[in-house]
PDB file of C-alpha atoms in Angstrom:
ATOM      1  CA  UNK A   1       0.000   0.000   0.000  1.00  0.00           C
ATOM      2  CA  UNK A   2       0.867   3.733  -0.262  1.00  0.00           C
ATOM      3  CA  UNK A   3       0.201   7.049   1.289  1.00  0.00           C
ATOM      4  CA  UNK A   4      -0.289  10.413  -0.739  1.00  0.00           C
ATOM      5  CA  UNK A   5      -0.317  13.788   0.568  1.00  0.00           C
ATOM      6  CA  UNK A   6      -0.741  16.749  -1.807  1.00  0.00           C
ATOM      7  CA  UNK A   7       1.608  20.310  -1.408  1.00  0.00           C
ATOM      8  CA  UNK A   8       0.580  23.328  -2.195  1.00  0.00           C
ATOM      9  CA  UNK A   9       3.432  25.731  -2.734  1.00  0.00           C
ATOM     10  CA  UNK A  10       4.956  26.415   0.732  1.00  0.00           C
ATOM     11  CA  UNK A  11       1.578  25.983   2.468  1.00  0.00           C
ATOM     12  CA  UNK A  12       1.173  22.550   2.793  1.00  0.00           C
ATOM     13  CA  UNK A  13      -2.601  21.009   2.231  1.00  0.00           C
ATOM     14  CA  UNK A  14      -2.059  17.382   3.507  1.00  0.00           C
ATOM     15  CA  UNK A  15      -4.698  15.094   1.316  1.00  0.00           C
ATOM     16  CA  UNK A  16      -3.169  11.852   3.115  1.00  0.00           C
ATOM     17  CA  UNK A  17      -4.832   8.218   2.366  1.00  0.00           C
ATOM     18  CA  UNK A  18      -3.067   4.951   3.850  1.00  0.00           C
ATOM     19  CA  UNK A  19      -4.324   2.068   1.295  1.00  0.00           C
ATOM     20  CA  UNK A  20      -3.988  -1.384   1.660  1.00  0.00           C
ATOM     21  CA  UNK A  21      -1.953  -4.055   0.261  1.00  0.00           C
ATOM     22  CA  UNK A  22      -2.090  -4.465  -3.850  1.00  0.00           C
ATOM     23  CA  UNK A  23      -4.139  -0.984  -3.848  1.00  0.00           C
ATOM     24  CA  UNK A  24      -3.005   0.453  -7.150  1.00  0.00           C
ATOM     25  CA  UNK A  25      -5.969   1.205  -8.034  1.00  0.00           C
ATOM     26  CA  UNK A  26      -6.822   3.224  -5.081  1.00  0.00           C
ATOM     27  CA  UNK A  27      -3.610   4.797  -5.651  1.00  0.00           C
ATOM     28  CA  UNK A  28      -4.907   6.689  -8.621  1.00  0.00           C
ATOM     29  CA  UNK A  29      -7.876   7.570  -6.863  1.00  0.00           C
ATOM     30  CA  UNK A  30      -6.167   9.154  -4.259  1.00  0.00           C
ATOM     31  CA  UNK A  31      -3.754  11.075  -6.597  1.00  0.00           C
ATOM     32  CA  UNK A  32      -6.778  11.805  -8.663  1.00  0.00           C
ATOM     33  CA  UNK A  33      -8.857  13.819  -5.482  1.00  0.00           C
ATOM     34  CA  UNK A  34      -5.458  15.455  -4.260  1.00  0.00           C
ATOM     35  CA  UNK A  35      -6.371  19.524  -4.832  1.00  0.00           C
ATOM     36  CA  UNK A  36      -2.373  20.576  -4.846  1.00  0.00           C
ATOM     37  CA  UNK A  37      -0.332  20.318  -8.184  1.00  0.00           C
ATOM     38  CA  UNK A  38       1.846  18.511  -6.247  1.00  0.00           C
ATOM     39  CA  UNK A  39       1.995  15.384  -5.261  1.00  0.00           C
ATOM     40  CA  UNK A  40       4.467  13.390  -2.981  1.00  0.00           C
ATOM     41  CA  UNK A  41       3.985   9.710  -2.234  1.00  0.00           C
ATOM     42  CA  UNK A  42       5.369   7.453   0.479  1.00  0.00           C
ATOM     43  CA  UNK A  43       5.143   3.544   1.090  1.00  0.00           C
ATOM     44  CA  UNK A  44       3.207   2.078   3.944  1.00  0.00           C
ATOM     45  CA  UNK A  45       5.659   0.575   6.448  1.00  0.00           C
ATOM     46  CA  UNK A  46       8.215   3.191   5.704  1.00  0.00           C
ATOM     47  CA  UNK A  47       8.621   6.173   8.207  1.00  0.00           C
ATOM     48  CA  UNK A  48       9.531   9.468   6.614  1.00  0.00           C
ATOM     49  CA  UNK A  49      11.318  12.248   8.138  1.00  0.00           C
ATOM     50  CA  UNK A  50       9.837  15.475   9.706  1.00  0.00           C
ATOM     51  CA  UNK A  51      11.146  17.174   6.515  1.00  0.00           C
ATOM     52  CA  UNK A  52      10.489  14.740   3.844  1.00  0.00           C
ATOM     53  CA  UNK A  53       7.635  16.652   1.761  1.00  0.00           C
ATOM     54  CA  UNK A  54       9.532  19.997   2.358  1.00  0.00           C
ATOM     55  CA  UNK A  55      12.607  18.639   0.651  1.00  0.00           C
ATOM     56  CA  UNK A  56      10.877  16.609  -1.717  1.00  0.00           C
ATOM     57  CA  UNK A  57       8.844  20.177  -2.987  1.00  0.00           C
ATOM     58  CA  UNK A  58      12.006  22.432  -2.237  1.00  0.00           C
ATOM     59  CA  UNK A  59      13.384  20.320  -5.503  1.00  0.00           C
ATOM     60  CA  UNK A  60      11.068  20.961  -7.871  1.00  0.00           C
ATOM     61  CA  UNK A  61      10.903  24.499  -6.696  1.00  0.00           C
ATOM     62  CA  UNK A  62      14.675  24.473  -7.545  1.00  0.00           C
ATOM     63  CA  UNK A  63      14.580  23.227 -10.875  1.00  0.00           C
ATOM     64  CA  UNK A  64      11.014  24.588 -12.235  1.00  0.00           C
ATOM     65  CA  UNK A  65      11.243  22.328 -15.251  1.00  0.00           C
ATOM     66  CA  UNK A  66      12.006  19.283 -13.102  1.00  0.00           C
ATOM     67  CA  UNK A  67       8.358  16.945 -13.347  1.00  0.00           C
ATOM     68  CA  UNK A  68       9.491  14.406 -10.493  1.00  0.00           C
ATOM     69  CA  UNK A  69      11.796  14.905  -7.407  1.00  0.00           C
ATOM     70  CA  UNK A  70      13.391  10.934  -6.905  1.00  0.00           C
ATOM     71  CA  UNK A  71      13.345  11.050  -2.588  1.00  0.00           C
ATOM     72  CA  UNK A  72      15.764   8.191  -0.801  1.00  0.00           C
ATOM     73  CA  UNK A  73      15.491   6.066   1.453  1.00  0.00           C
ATOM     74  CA  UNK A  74      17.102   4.615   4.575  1.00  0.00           C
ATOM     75  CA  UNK A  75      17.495   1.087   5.996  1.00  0.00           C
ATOM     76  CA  UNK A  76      15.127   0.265   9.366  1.00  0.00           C
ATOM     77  CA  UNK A  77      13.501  -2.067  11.519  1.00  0.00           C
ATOM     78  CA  UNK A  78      12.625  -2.550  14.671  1.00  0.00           C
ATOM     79  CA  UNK A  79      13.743  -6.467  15.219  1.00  0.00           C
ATOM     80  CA  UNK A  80      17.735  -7.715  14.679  1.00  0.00           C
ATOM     81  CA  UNK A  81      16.753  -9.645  11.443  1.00  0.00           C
ATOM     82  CA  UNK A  82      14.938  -6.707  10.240  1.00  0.00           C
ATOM     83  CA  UNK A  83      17.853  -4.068  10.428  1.00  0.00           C
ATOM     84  CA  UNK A  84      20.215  -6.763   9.111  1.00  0.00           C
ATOM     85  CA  UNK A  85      17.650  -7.101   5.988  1.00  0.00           C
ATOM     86  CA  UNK A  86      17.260  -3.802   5.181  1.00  0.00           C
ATOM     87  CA  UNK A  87      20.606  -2.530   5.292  1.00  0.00           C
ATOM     88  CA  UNK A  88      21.846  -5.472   2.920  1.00  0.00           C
ATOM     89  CA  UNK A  89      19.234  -4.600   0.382  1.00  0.00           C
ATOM     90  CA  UNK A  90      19.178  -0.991   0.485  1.00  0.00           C
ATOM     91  CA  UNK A  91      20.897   0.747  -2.180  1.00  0.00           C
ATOM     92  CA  UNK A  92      23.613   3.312  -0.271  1.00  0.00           C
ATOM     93  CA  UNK A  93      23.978   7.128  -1.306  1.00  0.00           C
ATOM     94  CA  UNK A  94      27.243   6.720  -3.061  1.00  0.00           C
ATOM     95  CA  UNK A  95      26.188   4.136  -5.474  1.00  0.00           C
ATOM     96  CA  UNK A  96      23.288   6.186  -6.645  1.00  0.00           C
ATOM     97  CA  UNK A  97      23.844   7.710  -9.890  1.00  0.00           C
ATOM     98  CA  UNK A  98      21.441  10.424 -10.199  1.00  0.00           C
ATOM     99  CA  UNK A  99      20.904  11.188 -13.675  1.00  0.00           C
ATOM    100  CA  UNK A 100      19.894   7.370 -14.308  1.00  0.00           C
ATOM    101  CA  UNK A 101      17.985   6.994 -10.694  1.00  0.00           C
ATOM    102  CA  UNK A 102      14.649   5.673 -11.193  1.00  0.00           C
ATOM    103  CA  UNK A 103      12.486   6.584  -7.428  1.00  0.00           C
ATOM    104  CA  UNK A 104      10.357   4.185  -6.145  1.00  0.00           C
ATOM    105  CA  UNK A 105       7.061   4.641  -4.247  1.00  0.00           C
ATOM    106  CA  UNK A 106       8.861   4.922  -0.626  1.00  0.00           C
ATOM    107  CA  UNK A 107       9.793   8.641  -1.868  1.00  0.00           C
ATOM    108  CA  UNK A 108       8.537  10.424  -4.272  1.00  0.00           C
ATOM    109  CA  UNK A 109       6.959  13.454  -5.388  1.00  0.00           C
ATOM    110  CA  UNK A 110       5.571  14.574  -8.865  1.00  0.00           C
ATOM    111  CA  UNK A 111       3.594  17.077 -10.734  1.00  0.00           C
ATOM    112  CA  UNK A 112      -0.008  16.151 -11.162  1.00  0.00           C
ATOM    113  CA  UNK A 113      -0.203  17.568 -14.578  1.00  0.00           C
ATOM    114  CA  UNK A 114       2.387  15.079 -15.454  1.00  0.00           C
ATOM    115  CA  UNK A 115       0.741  12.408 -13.752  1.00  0.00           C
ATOM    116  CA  UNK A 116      -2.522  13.063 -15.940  1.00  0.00           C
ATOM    117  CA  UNK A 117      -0.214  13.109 -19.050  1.00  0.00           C
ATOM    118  CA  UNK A 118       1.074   9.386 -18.787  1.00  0.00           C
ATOM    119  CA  UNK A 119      -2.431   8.055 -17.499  1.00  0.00           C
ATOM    120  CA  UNK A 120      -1.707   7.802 -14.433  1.00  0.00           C
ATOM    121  CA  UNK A 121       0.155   4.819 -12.447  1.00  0.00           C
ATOM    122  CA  UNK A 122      -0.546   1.026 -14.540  1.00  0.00           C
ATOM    123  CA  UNK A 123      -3.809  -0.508 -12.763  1.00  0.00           C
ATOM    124  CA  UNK A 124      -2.767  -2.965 -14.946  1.00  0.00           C
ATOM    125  CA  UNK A 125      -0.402  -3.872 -12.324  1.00  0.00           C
ATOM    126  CA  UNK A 126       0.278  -5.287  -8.846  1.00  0.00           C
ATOM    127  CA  UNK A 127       3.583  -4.666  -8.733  1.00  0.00           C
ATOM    128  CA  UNK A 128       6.360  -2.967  -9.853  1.00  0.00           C
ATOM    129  CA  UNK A 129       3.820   0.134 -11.141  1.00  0.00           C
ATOM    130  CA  UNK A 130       6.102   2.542  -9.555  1.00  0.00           C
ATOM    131  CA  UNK A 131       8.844   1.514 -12.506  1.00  0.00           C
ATOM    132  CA  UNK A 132       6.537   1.868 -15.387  1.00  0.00           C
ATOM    133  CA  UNK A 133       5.365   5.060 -14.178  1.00  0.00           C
ATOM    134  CA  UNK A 134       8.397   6.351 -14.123  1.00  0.00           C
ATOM    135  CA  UNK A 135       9.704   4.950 -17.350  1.00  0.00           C
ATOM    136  CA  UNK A 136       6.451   6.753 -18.929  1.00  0.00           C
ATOM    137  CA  UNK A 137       7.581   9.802 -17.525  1.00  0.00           C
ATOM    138  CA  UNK A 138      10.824   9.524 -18.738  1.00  0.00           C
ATOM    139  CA  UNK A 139       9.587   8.537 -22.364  1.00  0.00           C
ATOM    140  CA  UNK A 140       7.680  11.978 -22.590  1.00  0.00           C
ATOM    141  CA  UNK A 141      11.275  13.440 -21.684  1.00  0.00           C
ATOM    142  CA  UNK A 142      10.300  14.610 -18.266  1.00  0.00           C
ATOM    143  CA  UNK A 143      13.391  15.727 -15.807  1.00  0.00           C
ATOM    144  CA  UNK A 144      14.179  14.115 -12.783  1.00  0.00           C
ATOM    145  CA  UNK A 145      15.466  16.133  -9.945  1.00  0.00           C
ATOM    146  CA  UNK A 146      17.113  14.001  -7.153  1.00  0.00           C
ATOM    147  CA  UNK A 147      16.790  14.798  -3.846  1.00  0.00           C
ATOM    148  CA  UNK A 148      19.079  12.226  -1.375  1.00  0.00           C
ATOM    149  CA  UNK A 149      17.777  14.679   1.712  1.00  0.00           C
ATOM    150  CA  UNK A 150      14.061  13.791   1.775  1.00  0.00           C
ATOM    151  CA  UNK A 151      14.260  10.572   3.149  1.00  0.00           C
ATOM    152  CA  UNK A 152      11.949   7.463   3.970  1.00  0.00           C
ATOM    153  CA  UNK A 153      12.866   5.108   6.441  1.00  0.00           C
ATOM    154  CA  UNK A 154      12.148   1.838   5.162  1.00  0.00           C
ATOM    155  CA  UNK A 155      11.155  -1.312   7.337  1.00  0.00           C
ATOM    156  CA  UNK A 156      11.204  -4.437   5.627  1.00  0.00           C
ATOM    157  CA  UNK A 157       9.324  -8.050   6.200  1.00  0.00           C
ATOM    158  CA  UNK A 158      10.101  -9.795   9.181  1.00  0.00           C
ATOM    159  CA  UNK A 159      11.111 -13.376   8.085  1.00  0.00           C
ATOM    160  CA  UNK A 160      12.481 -14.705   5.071  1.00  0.00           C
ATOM    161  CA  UNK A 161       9.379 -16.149   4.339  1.00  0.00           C
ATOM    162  CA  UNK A 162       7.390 -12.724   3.636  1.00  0.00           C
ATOM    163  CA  UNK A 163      10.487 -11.784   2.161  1.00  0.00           C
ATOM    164  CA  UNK A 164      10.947 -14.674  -0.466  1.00  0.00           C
ATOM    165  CA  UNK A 165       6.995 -13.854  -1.244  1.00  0.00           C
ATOM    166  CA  UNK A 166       7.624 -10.126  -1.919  1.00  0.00           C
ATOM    167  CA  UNK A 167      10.236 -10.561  -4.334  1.00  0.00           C
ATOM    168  CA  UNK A 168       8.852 -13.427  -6.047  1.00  0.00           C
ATOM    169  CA  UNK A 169       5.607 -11.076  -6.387  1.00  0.00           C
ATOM    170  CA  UNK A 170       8.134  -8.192  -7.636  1.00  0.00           C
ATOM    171  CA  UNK A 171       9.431 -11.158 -10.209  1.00  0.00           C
ATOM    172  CA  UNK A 172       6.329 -11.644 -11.188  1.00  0.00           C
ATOM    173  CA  UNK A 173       5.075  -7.882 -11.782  1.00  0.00           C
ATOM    174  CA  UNK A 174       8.215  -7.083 -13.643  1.00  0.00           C
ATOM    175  CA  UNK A 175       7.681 -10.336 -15.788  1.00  0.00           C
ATOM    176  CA  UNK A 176       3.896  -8.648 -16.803  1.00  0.00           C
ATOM    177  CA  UNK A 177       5.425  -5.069 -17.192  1.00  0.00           C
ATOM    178  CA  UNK A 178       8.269  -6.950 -18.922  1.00  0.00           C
ATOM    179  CA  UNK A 179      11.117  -5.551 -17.447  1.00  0.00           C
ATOM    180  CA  UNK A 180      14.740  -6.421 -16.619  1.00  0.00           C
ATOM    181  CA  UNK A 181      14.697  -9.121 -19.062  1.00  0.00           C
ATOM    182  CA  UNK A 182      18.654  -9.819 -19.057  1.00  0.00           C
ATOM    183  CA  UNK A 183      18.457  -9.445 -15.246  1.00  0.00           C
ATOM    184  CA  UNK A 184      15.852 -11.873 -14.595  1.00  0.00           C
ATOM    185  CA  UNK A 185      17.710 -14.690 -17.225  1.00  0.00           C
ATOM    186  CA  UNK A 186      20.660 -14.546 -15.788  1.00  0.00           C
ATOM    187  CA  UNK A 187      19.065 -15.150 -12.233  1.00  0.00           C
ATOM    188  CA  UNK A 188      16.324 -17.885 -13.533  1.00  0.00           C
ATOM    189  CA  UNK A 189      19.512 -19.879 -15.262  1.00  0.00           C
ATOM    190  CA  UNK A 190      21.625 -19.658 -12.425  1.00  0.00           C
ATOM    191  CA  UNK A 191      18.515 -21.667 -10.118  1.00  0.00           C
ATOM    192  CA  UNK A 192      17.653 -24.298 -12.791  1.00  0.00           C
ATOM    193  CA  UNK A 193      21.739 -24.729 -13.793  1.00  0.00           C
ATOM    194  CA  UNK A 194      22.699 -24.784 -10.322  1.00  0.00           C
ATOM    195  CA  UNK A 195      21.954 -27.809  -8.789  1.00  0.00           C
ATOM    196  CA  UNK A 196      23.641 -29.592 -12.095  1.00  0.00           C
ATOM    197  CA  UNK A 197      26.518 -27.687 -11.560  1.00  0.00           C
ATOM    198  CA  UNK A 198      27.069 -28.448  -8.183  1.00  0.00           C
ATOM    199  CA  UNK A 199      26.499 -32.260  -8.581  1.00  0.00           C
ATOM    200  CA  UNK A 200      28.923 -31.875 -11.246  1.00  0.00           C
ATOM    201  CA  UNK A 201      31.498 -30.312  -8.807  1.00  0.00           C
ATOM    202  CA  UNK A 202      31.042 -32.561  -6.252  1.00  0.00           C
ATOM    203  CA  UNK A 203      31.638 -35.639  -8.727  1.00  0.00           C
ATOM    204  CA  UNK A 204      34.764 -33.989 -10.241  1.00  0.00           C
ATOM    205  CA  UNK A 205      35.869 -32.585  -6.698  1.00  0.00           C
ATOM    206  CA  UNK A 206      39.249 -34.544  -6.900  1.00  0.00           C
ATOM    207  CA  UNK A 207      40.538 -33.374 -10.549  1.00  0.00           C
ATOM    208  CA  UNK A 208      41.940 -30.398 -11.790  1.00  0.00           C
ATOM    209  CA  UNK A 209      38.451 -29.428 -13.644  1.00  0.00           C
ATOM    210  CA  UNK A 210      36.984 -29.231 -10.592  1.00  0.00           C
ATOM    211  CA  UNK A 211      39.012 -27.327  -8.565  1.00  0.00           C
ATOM    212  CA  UNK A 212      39.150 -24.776 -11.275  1.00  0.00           C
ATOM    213  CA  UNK A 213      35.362 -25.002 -11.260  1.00  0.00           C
ATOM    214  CA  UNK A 214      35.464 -24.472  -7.749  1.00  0.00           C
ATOM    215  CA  UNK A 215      37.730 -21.312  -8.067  1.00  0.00           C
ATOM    216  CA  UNK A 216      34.996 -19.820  -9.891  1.00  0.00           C
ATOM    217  CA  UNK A 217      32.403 -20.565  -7.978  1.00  0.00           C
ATOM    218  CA  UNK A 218      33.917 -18.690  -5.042  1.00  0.00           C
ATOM    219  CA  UNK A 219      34.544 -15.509  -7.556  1.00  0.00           C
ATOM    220  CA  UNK A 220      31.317 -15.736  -8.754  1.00  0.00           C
ATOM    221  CA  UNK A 221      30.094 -15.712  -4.974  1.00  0.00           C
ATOM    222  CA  UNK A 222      32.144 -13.444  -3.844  1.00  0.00           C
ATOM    223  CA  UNK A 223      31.246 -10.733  -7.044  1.00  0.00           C
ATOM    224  CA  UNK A 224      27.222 -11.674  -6.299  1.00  0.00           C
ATOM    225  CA  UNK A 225      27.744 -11.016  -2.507  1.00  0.00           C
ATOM    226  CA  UNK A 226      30.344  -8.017  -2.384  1.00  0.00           C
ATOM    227  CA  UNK A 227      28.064  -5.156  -2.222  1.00  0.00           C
ATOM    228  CA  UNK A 228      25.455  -6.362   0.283  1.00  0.00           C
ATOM    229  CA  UNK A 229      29.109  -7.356   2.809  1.00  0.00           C
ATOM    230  CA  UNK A 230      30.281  -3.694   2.056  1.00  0.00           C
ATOM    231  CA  UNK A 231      26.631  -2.208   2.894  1.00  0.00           C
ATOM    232  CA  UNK A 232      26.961  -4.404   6.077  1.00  0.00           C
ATOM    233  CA  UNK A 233      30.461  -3.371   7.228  1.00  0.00           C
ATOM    234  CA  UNK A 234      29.661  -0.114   9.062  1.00  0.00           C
ATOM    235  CA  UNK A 235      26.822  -2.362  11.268  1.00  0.00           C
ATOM    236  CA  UNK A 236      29.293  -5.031  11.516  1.00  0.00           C
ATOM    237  CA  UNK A 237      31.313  -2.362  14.308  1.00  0.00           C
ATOM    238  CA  UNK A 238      27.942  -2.157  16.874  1.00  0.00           C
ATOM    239  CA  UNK A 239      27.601  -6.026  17.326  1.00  0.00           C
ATOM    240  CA  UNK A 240      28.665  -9.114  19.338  1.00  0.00           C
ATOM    241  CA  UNK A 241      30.573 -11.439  18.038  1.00  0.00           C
ATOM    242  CA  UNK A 242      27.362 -13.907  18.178  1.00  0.00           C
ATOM    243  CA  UNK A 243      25.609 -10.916  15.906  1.00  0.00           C
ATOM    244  CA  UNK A 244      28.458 -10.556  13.675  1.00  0.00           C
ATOM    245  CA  UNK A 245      28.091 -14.820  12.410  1.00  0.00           C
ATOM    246  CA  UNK A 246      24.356 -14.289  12.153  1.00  0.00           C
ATOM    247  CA  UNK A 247      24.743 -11.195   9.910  1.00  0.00           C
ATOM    248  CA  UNK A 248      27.727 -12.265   8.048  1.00  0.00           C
ATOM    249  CA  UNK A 249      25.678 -15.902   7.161  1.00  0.00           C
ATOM    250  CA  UNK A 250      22.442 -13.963   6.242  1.00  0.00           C
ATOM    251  CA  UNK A 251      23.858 -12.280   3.196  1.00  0.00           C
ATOM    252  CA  UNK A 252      24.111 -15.126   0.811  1.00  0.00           C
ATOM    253  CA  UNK A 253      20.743 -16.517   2.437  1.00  0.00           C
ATOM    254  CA  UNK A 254      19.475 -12.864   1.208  1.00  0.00           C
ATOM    255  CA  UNK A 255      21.194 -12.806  -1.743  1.00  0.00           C
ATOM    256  CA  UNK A 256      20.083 -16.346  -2.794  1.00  0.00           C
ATOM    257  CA  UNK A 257      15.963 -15.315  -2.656  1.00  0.00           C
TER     258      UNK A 257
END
C-alpha cells in the first residue's frame, strides 16, 4: 500500500490516504482527489522524516522544469533480522547515480499535470507500477530532480518467508510489465543450472576441472555477494561477536531469494 499527501506551494494542504496491500488502483484515486499540483507519495511501512515533503517540494521548486523529485530512502527495523535485511538490500547514497535513478514509491513526489499526461500509475499492475510510471515519464522526456535529503525510512518483512513472497511477487510484476529481461535470465539460469553444476562439482571434486570449477564458484560468490558485505560493514562495528556470524551468514541466504 501507499500514502499520498498533496503540497501546495509552501503551504502545505495534507490530502493523506493509507491504502492497503495491492491498492493500485486506489492509488490513482487518491492522486486523482489530491487539490495541490503537487503530489508526494510514500510507502506504507516506511517512516519518513519530519522534513520529507519539504525537501521533496524544495526540488522541484529548484529546478522549475524538473516533473518528479526521486526522494531516498534509509534502511530500518525494529527487530535484529529486520535491520540486518534492510541494510543489505538498500541501495547506499554513493552508489546512486542520479541522472539514471529511477524513485520508487517509498519517496517520491511529482507534478499532477504530469501524472494526468502518462495516465496515471498502470492498474494494470500489482507490482512494480512505480517503474513503469516512471519509465512513462521519462519517455515523454520529463526531468528528474534528485533529492538524497528527503528521506523514507524503510522497514522491511520480518522473516524470510514474507520476504521470499515479496520478491517473487516483484518477479512476477516485472515479468507482466516486462522488465529487466537480461536481469531476470541470468538469475532464472543460475537456479535451474545450479543444482547440475554443483552435482557436477562434487563428482569432479578430486581433478583439476573441478578445482578450477570451484575457483569460480567462489569468484562468482564473492562478485554476487560483495556489495550487500560492504553495505553491512559499518553495522558489523555495533555487534557481538554472536551478531556478527548471524549477519555475516544472512547475506548469501538474502542474496540467494
Amino acid at each position: 500500500g501507499s500514502c499520498v499527501a498533496a503540497a501546495v506551494q509552501a503551504d502545505v494542504d495534507l490530502h493523506r490516504g493509507c491504502l492497503g496491500p495491492l491498492s493500485h488502483h486506489g492509488l490513482d484515486t487518491q492522486v486523482r482527489h489530491a487539490r495541490g499540483p503537487i503530489i508526494a507519495v510514500t510507502d506504507a511501512g516506511t517512516r519518513a522524516a519530519p522534513d520529507w515533503l519539504e525537501r521533496l517540494v524544495a526540488a522541484l521548486d529548484r529546478e522549475p522544469e524538473a516533473g518528479v523529485a526521486s526522494g531516498f530512502y534509509r534502511a530500518a527495523g525494529e527487530r535484529f533480522f529486520e535491520r540486518c535485511l534492510s541494510t543489505v538490500i538498500t541501495p547506499q547514497l554513493p552508489e546512486i547515480d542520479p541522472a539514471t535513478f529511477l524513485p520508487s514509491s517509498r519517496s517520491v513526489a511529482f507534478r499532477k499535470v504530469w501524472w494526468e499526461r502518462v495516465g496515471g500509475y498502470p492498474e494494470w499492475l500489482r507490482h512494480c507500477e512505480d517503474l513503469v510510471f516512471d519509465f512513462a515519464l521519462r519517455e515523454q522526456g520529463k526531468r528528474f530532480a534528485f533529492a538524497p535529503d528527503a528521506v523514507a525510512h524503510f522497514r522491511p518483512r520480518p522473516d524470510l518467508r514474507s520476504f521470499y513472497v515479496q520478491y517473487y511477487r516483484y518477479a512476477r510484476g516485472d515479468g507482466k510489465a516486462d522488465l529487466w529481461r537480461k536481469r531476470h535470465a541470468i538469475r532464472y539460469a543460475t537456479y535451474t543450472l545450479g543444482p547440475a553444476a554443483a552435482a557436477w562439482l562434487w563428482a569432479s571434486r578430486g581433478t583439476a576441472a573441478g578445482k578450477l570449477g570451484l575457483l569460480g564458484v567462489m569468484a562468482a560468490t564473492a562478485a554476487y555477494t560483495y556489495k550487500p558485505y560492504r553495505r553491512l560493514l559499518p553495522m558489523l562495528k555495533r555487534l557481538s561477536p554472536g551478531q556478527v556470524a548471524y549477519a555475516l551468514a544472512l547475506v548469501p541466504v538474502i542474496r540467494l531469494v
